[in-house]
Short mmCIF file of C-alpha atoms in Angstrom, two decimals:
data_model
loop_
_atom_site.label_atom_id
_atom_site.label_comp_id
_atom_site.label_asym_id
_atom_site.label_seq_id
_atom_site.Cartn_x
_atom_site.Cartn_y
_atom_site.Cartn_z
CA MET A 1 -3.59 4.67 15.51
CA ASN A 2 -3.03 1.08 16.71
CA ALA A 3 -1.53 -0.51 13.59
CA CYS A 4 1.77 -1.31 15.38
CA ARG A 5 0.02 -3.23 18.17
CA ILE A 6 -0.43 -6.99 18.37
CA ALA A 7 -3.79 -8.44 19.37
CA TYR A 8 -3.18 -11.10 22.05
CA LEU A 9 -6.22 -13.12 23.02
CA THR A 10 -7.73 -16.21 24.51
CA ALA A 11 -11.39 -17.13 24.23
CA ASP A 12 -11.01 -19.75 26.98
CA ALA A 13 -13.42 -18.81 29.76
CA GLY A 14 -11.40 -21.00 32.13
CA ILE A 15 -8.46 -18.56 32.12
CA PRO A 16 -9.02 -15.64 34.51
CA PRO A 17 -6.70 -12.66 34.05
CA ASP A 18 -5.64 -12.55 37.70
CA SER A 19 -5.44 -16.21 38.77
CA ALA A 20 -2.43 -18.20 40.02
CA LYS A 21 -3.42 -21.25 37.94
CA GLY A 22 -0.85 -22.31 35.36
CA ALA A 23 -2.78 -21.18 32.26
CA SER A 24 -3.34 -17.70 33.70
CA VAL A 25 0.30 -17.38 34.76
CA HIS A 26 1.48 -18.46 31.31
CA PHE A 27 -0.81 -15.99 29.54
CA ARG A 28 0.13 -13.11 31.84
CA GLU A 29 3.89 -13.78 31.91
CA LEU A 30 4.12 -13.90 28.14
CA ALA A 31 2.43 -10.50 27.96
CA ARG A 32 5.02 -9.12 30.41
CA ALA A 33 7.79 -10.54 28.25
CA PHE A 34 6.40 -8.69 25.23
CA ALA A 35 6.46 -5.51 27.33
CA ARG A 36 10.17 -6.05 28.08
CA LEU A 37 10.73 -6.27 24.32
CA GLY A 38 8.85 -3.03 23.78
CA VAL A 39 6.04 -4.74 21.83
CA PRO A 40 2.64 -3.18 22.65
CA LEU A 41 -0.34 -5.50 22.96
CA ASP A 42 -4.10 -5.25 23.03
CA VAL A 43 -5.05 -8.11 25.37
CA PHE A 44 -8.43 -9.86 25.38
CA LEU A 45 -9.70 -12.54 27.77
CA ALA A 46 -13.06 -14.28 27.99
CA ARG A 47 -13.21 -14.43 31.80
CA GLU A 48 -13.91 -11.52 34.12
CA GLY A 49 -11.22 -10.40 36.54
CA ASP A 50 -8.59 -7.78 37.31
CA VAL A 51 -6.51 -6.95 34.21
CA SER A 52 -4.06 -4.60 35.96
CA GLY A 53 -1.39 -7.33 35.83
CA PHE A 54 -1.13 -6.75 32.07
CA ARG A 55 0.10 -3.16 32.32
CA PRO A 56 1.57 -1.36 30.40
CA HIS A 57 -0.48 -3.14 27.74
CA ARG A 58 -4.11 -2.33 27.15
CA ALA A 59 -6.24 -5.21 28.38
CA GLN A 60 -9.93 -5.96 28.59
CA THR A 61 -12.23 -8.84 29.37
CA VAL A 62 -15.03 -9.92 27.05
CA PRO A 63 -16.68 -12.38 29.45
CA THR A 64 -18.38 -15.44 28.04
CA PRO A 65 -21.82 -15.96 29.64
CA ARG A 66 -21.71 -19.09 31.77
CA ALA A 67 -24.08 -21.99 31.23
CA PRO A 68 -23.76 -25.72 31.93
CA GLY A 69 -23.46 -28.59 29.47
CA LEU A 70 -24.49 -28.37 25.83
CA VAL A 71 -25.98 -24.91 26.26
CA GLY A 72 -22.67 -23.60 27.55
CA GLU A 73 -20.84 -24.94 24.50
CA VAL A 74 -23.33 -23.29 22.14
CA VAL A 75 -22.87 -20.04 24.08
CA GLN A 76 -19.10 -20.30 23.57
CA LEU A 77 -19.58 -20.66 19.82
CA CYS A 78 -21.90 -17.66 19.74
CA HIS A 79 -19.48 -15.60 21.84
CA ASN A 80 -17.12 -15.34 18.87
CA GLU A 81 -19.24 -12.44 17.66
CA ALA A 82 -18.63 -10.41 20.82
CA MET A 83 -14.90 -11.20 20.85
CA LEU A 84 -14.54 -10.26 17.19
CA ALA A 85 -16.37 -6.98 17.78
CA ALA A 86 -13.95 -6.13 20.63
CA LEU A 87 -10.97 -6.93 18.40
CA GLN A 88 -12.27 -4.79 15.58
CA GLU A 89 -13.07 -1.87 17.85
CA SER A 90 -9.55 -1.78 19.28
CA GLY A 91 -7.79 -2.35 15.94
CA PRO A 92 -6.34 -2.31 13.43
CA HIS A 93 -3.49 -4.57 14.49
CA ALA A 94 -0.16 -5.51 12.97
CA ALA A 95 -0.61 -9.19 13.88
CA VAL A 96 -2.75 -11.54 15.96
CA TYR A 97 -1.49 -14.06 18.53
CA GLU A 98 -4.04 -16.40 20.09
CA ARG A 99 -3.94 -19.04 22.78
CA LEU A 100 -6.07 -21.80 21.29
CA SER A 101 -9.45 -22.42 22.90
CA LEU A 102 -12.35 -24.74 22.17
CA PHE A 103 -14.81 -23.01 19.81
CA GLY A 104 -12.69 -19.84 19.51
CA ALA A 105 -12.57 -18.44 15.95
CA ALA A 106 -12.50 -14.66 16.44
CA GLY A 107 -8.71 -14.31 16.25
CA LEU A 108 -8.52 -16.08 12.91
CA ALA A 109 -11.40 -14.02 11.50
CA HIS A 110 -9.82 -10.76 12.67
CA ALA A 111 -6.38 -11.58 11.24
CA HIS A 112 -7.75 -12.69 7.88
CA ALA A 113 -9.96 -9.60 7.58
CA LEU A 114 -6.88 -7.40 8.13
CA GLY A 115 -4.53 -9.56 6.07
CA VAL A 116 -1.98 -9.69 8.90
CA PRO A 117 0.11 -12.57 10.32
CA PHE A 118 -1.74 -14.97 12.60
CA ALA A 119 -0.03 -17.32 15.06
CA VAL A 120 -1.59 -19.72 17.54
CA GLU A 121 -0.27 -21.18 20.78
CA VAL A 122 -1.44 -24.71 21.63
CA ASN A 123 -1.03 -26.09 25.14
CA ALA A 124 -3.06 -29.30 24.80
CA PRO A 125 -5.31 -31.21 22.40
CA LEU A 126 -8.26 -29.37 23.94
CA TRP A 127 -11.04 -31.47 22.41
CA ARG A 128 -9.48 -34.66 23.81
CA GLU A 129 -8.61 -33.16 27.19
CA ALA A 130 -12.11 -31.73 27.71
CA ALA A 131 -13.75 -35.05 26.84
CA ALA A 132 -11.44 -36.96 29.20
CA TYR A 133 -11.41 -34.67 32.24
CA ARG A 134 -14.57 -32.56 32.03
CA SER A 135 -17.38 -32.97 29.51
CA LEU A 136 -17.72 -32.15 25.84
CA HIS A 137 -21.02 -32.54 24.03
CA LEU A 138 -20.00 -30.89 20.76
CA ARG A 139 -16.78 -32.87 20.46
CA GLU A 140 -16.58 -32.90 16.66
CA ALA A 141 -17.49 -29.22 16.45
CA GLY A 142 -14.85 -28.29 19.02
CA ARG A 143 -12.22 -30.41 17.31
CA GLY A 144 -13.18 -29.00 13.92
CA VAL A 145 -12.96 -25.35 15.01
CA CYS A 146 -9.57 -25.95 16.63
CA LEU A 147 -8.09 -27.80 13.66
CA ASP A 148 -9.45 -25.31 11.13
CA THR A 149 -7.87 -22.50 13.15
CA LEU A 150 -4.53 -24.33 13.27
CA ARG A 151 -4.51 -25.32 9.61
CA LEU A 152 -5.10 -21.70 8.60
CA ALA A 153 -2.53 -20.17 10.98
CA ASP A 154 0.80 -18.86 9.69
CA ARG A 155 2.60 -20.42 12.66
CA VAL A 156 1.55 -22.90 15.34
CA PHE A 157 3.51 -22.88 18.60
CA VAL A 158 3.15 -26.09 20.62
CA VAL A 159 4.46 -26.74 24.12
CA SER A 160 5.93 -30.19 23.34
CA ARG A 161 7.11 -32.43 20.53
CA ALA A 162 4.39 -34.95 21.37
CA LEU A 163 1.71 -32.30 20.87
CA GLY A 164 3.29 -31.18 17.60
CA ASP A 165 3.31 -34.75 16.32
CA GLU A 166 -0.36 -35.17 17.21
CA LEU A 167 -1.34 -31.99 15.39
CA ALA A 168 0.69 -32.96 12.34
CA GLU A 169 -1.13 -36.29 12.21
CA ALA A 170 -4.41 -34.33 12.37
CA GLY A 171 -3.50 -32.35 9.26
CA VAL A 172 -1.62 -29.29 10.52
CA SER A 173 1.37 -28.57 8.26
CA PRO A 174 4.56 -29.74 10.06
CA GLU A 175 6.46 -26.83 8.47
CA ARG A 176 4.29 -24.39 10.41
CA ILE A 177 4.69 -26.13 13.79
CA GLU A 178 7.32 -24.91 16.25
CA VAL A 179 7.94 -26.21 19.78
CA LEU A 180 7.88 -23.49 22.44
CA GLY A 181 7.56 -24.83 25.97
CA ASN A 182 6.62 -23.02 29.16
CA GLY A 183 8.94 -20.34 30.47
CA ALA A 184 9.83 -18.20 33.47
CA ASP A 185 10.83 -14.64 34.31
CA LEU A 186 14.42 -15.54 35.14
CA ALA A 187 15.25 -12.32 36.96
CA ARG A 188 12.43 -12.82 39.49
CA PHE A 189 13.41 -16.41 40.23
CA ARG A 190 17.16 -15.80 40.38
CA ASN A 191 16.83 -12.83 42.72
CA ALA A 192 14.23 -14.29 45.07
CA THR A 193 14.96 -14.27 48.79
CA PRO A 194 14.02 -17.67 50.27
CA ALA A 195 10.71 -17.64 52.09
CA PRO A 196 10.77 -18.65 55.77
CA LYS A 197 10.02 -22.34 56.13
CA PRO A 198 6.98 -23.27 58.21
CA PRO A 199 8.10 -23.51 61.86
CA ALA A 200 7.44 -27.26 62.03
CA LEU A 201 9.93 -27.89 59.21
CA VAL A 202 12.78 -25.59 60.25
CA GLY A 203 16.12 -27.36 60.65
CA ARG A 204 15.32 -30.28 58.35
CA PRO A 205 15.61 -30.91 54.60
CA THR A 206 12.29 -29.85 53.10
CA LEU A 207 10.57 -31.19 50.02
CA VAL A 208 8.24 -28.67 48.37
CA PHE A 209 5.25 -29.57 46.21
CA LEU A 210 3.73 -26.52 44.57
CA GLY A 211 0.73 -26.90 42.27
CA SER A 212 -2.95 -27.41 41.67
CA MET A 213 -3.18 -31.09 42.64
CA LYS A 214 -4.69 -32.32 39.38
CA PRO A 215 -5.21 -36.09 39.00
CA TRP A 216 -1.93 -36.61 37.12
CA HIS A 217 0.14 -34.54 39.57
CA GLY A 218 0.61 -37.60 41.78
CA VAL A 219 -0.27 -36.06 45.14
CA GLY A 220 -1.70 -39.32 46.51
CA PHE A 221 1.50 -41.14 45.56
CA LEU A 222 3.58 -38.34 47.09
CA LEU A 223 1.90 -38.70 50.48
CA THR A 224 2.61 -42.44 50.53
CA ALA A 225 6.17 -42.06 49.23
CA PHE A 226 7.02 -39.26 51.65
CA ALA A 227 5.89 -41.38 54.60
CA ALA A 228 8.32 -44.08 53.42
CA LEU A 229 11.13 -41.53 53.07
CA ARG A 230 10.39 -40.06 56.49
CA ARG A 231 10.88 -43.48 58.07
CA ARG A 232 14.45 -43.45 56.75
CA ILE A 233 15.58 -39.84 57.23
CA PRO A 234 14.38 -36.73 59.10
CA CYS A 235 12.76 -34.47 56.54
CA GLY A 236 9.64 -32.41 55.95
CA LEU A 237 7.06 -31.95 53.20
CA TRP A 238 5.65 -28.52 52.44
CA ILE A 239 2.61 -28.64 50.16
CA VAL A 240 1.56 -25.35 48.57
CA GLY A 241 -1.59 -25.31 46.45
CA ASP A 242 -5.13 -26.61 46.30
CA GLY A 243 -7.23 -28.84 44.11
CA PRO A 244 -8.96 -32.22 43.84
CA GLU A 245 -6.63 -33.91 46.38
CA HIS A 246 -7.59 -31.33 49.04
CA ASP A 247 -9.08 -33.86 51.49
CA ALA A 248 -6.20 -36.33 51.27
CA VAL A 249 -3.62 -33.59 51.86
CA ALA A 250 -5.55 -32.17 54.81
CA ALA A 251 -5.81 -35.63 56.37
CA ALA A 252 -2.08 -36.28 55.91
CA ALA A 253 -1.18 -32.93 57.47
CA ARG A 254 -3.34 -33.77 60.49
CA ALA A 255 -1.81 -37.24 60.79
CA MET A 256 1.81 -35.97 60.53
CA PRO A 257 1.65 -32.39 61.87
CA HIS A 258 5.39 -32.22 62.58
CA ASP A 259 6.36 -33.49 59.12
CA ILE A 260 3.76 -32.28 56.62
CA VAL A 261 2.62 -28.68 56.31
CA TRP A 262 -0.09 -27.66 53.85
CA SER A 263 -0.24 -23.94 53.10
CA GLY A 264 -3.04 -23.89 50.53
CA ALA A 265 -2.95 -21.81 47.38
CA VAL A 266 -0.76 -18.71 47.12
CA GLY A 267 -0.38 -15.91 44.60
CA HIS A 268 2.14 -16.50 41.83
CA GLU A 269 4.25 -13.61 43.12
CA GLU A 270 5.10 -15.80 46.15
CA VAL A 271 6.28 -18.78 44.11
CA PRO A 272 9.94 -17.72 43.52
CA ALA A 273 10.58 -17.28 47.25
CA ILE A 274 8.97 -20.61 48.15
CA LEU A 275 11.01 -22.48 45.54
CA ALA A 276 14.16 -20.73 46.76
CA ALA A 277 13.47 -22.21 50.21
CA ALA A 278 13.11 -25.79 48.91
CA ASP A 279 15.82 -28.36 49.47
CA LEU A 280 14.06 -30.39 46.77
CA THR A 281 11.17 -29.39 44.54
CA VAL A 282 9.04 -32.46 44.00
CA ALA A 283 7.01 -33.21 40.85
CA PRO A 284 5.66 -36.76 41.21
CA TYR A 285 3.73 -37.05 37.93
CA THR A 286 1.99 -40.39 37.53
CA ALA A 287 2.69 -42.86 34.73
CA LEU A 288 -0.63 -41.78 33.22
CA SER A 289 0.44 -38.13 32.98
CA PRO A 290 -0.22 -36.68 29.52
CA ALA A 291 2.92 -36.56 27.39
CA TYR A 292 1.76 -33.45 25.55
CA PHE A 293 2.00 -30.74 28.22
CA SER A 294 4.85 -28.52 29.41
CA PRO A 295 5.13 -28.75 33.22
CA LEU A 296 5.28 -25.25 34.67
CA LYS A 297 6.36 -26.53 38.09
CA ILE A 298 9.46 -28.12 36.52
CA VAL A 299 10.26 -24.99 34.51
CA GLU A 300 9.98 -22.70 37.53
CA ALA A 301 12.00 -25.04 39.76
CA LEU A 302 14.79 -25.01 37.18
CA ALA A 303 14.58 -21.21 36.94
CA ALA A 304 14.91 -21.00 40.72
CA GLY A 305 17.90 -23.36 40.66
CA SER A 306 16.08 -25.73 42.97
CA PRO A 307 17.19 -29.39 42.94
CA LEU A 308 14.48 -31.63 41.48
CA LEU A 309 12.79 -34.77 42.70
CA ALA A 310 10.66 -35.71 39.72
CA SER A 311 9.19 -38.72 38.02
CA ARG A 312 10.79 -39.97 34.84
CA VAL A 313 7.89 -39.27 32.48
CA PRO A 314 8.03 -37.85 28.92
CA CYS A 315 6.93 -34.28 29.73
CA VAL A 316 9.61 -33.98 32.43
CA LEU A 317 12.39 -35.51 30.32
CA GLU A 318 11.62 -33.24 27.36
CA THR A 319 11.75 -30.16 29.59
CA LEU A 320 15.10 -31.28 31.03
CA ARG A 321 16.57 -31.92 27.55
CA ASP A 322 19.89 -33.77 28.15
CA PHE A 323 20.03 -33.00 31.88
CA ARG A 324 19.35 -36.06 34.04
CA PRO A 325 19.51 -35.04 37.71
CA ARG A 326 19.94 -37.54 40.51
CA GLY A 327 16.40 -36.82 41.70
CA LEU A 328 14.67 -38.62 38.83
CA PHE A 329 12.64 -41.70 39.78
CA GLU A 330 10.32 -44.14 38.06
CA ALA A 331 6.72 -42.94 38.17
CA ASP A 332 4.56 -44.48 40.91
CA ASP A 333 7.54 -46.38 42.40
CA VAL A 334 7.87 -45.67 46.14
CA ASP A 335 11.22 -47.41 46.56
CA ASP A 336 12.74 -45.52 43.65
CA PHE A 337 11.32 -42.24 45.00
CA VAL A 338 13.07 -42.86 48.34
CA ARG A 339 16.35 -43.78 46.61
CA ALA A 340 16.26 -40.69 44.39
CA ALA A 341 15.37 -38.38 47.28
CA GLU A 342 18.21 -39.62 49.46
CA ASP A 343 20.68 -39.33 46.59
CA ALA A 344 19.53 -35.81 45.63
CA LEU A 345 19.68 -34.58 49.23
CA ARG A 346 23.16 -36.04 49.77
CA ASN A 347 24.54 -34.80 46.45
CA PRO A 348 22.82 -31.60 45.30
CA GLU A 349 23.79 -30.63 41.77
CA PRO A 350 23.48 -27.31 39.92
CA VAL A 351 21.08 -26.86 37.02
CA PRO A 352 23.03 -26.26 33.79
CA ALA A 353 23.10 -22.54 32.96
CA SER A 354 22.29 -23.20 29.30
CA LEU A 355 19.10 -25.01 30.26
CA ILE A 356 18.00 -22.14 32.49
CA GLU A 357 18.68 -19.52 29.81
CA ASP A 358 16.46 -21.36 27.34
CA LEU A 359 13.53 -21.01 29.75
CA ASP A 360 13.50 -17.21 29.58
CA TRP A 361 10.06 -15.84 28.67
CA THR A 362 11.62 -12.85 26.95
CA SER A 363 13.53 -14.99 24.45
CA LYS A 364 10.36 -16.98 23.81
CA ALA A 365 8.39 -13.79 23.17
CA ALA A 366 11.11 -12.71 20.72
CA ARG A 367 10.64 -15.96 18.77
CA ILE A 368 6.91 -15.29 18.56
CA ALA A 369 7.52 -11.70 17.44
CA ARG A 370 9.78 -12.93 14.64
CA ALA A 371 7.08 -15.34 13.48
CA LEU A 372 4.63 -12.43 13.45
CA ARG A 373 7.16 -10.34 11.48
CA VAL A 374 7.44 -7.77 14.26
CA ASP A 375 10.73 -5.85 14.48
CA THR A 376 11.32 -5.67 18.24
CA GLY A 377 14.56 -3.73 17.79
CA ALA A 378 12.78 -0.98 15.92
CA MET A 379 10.04 -0.83 18.56
CA LEU A 380 12.55 -0.51 21.40
CA HIS A 381 14.38 2.23 19.48
CA SER A 382 11.08 4.03 18.90
CA GLN A 383 10.32 3.93 22.62
CA GLU A 384 13.77 5.26 23.49
CA VAL A 385 13.30 8.15 21.08
CA THR A 386 9.80 8.84 22.43
CA HIS A 387 10.91 8.84 26.08
CA GLY A 388 14.39 10.22 25.57
#
């Protein structure tokens, strides 16, 4: 009997179960937080991969067939049938929690058929993001499926106020919208032993950029700004990750081999130790960075207690709440980057404990459980009795 389990799903074929990309980390870490609360999940993803990272939950993939362009979007719409069948076969469920995806309607259908609470997590206005950064042929259909899902949900969790405002303007009831930004497993970040710095950077203050090098991450600006900083003080830049700026980073590392080290992508399990080794964690978002997202690299740097060197853009400022560290600089401004870096290196300041505590994934999972009317205390007590 599975009636006490929550169905946790994403129909986004761009989220592998075992990847180090931000969306995969977010999806996986939230499942682990539910496990710490004693809430059992049935997990469903639309991309093939290793699901062992979701233990002790039950997890499966229901892979969406891949096809390019318009055909691929039609395939995604049709894939709802397979996802719904998987949900029904594993059910019944006490509630359904879904990470919103373009064309995904199976979670809503499953929850309504059972008459159980249905909550949705929204990380971006997907229809707008896909049209801007990839391609979207069925734009109105994608937007319509997303908004219908959100309008019919019992609760809508958004990662930022800006995203909540946009959804409210699109017709989602403001009373059902709740802001719930990205989080971190605080114990893993607090207890991390610093990773060894690359040999070329030992003995000097080291700036660490860790991420996927998307267009708005500001990697091109960072390379220019770091060169200006390096002319003023001895320091190093350690770039960890991969993405569209691959060639520019590789060229910079070849041009400044004693100052810039590029390590490529790493597994998420290595991130806490790398951030613990940073003298500054750098997040140089451009002025064109979307205001609607919740920057995981900022969240995890705060969790690690790493001093920040970050651009003063809305998504960063919202994550920092009232905290304004010395390492903030105006986006795309090299001179202000250099000023902020020198100030932050000379005068490191602690991250407020209250800000760190609010980033805890477990407390965020508890908020979701309450919205789904799940009694986590009773579940933990049941487990203690069962295993006692």
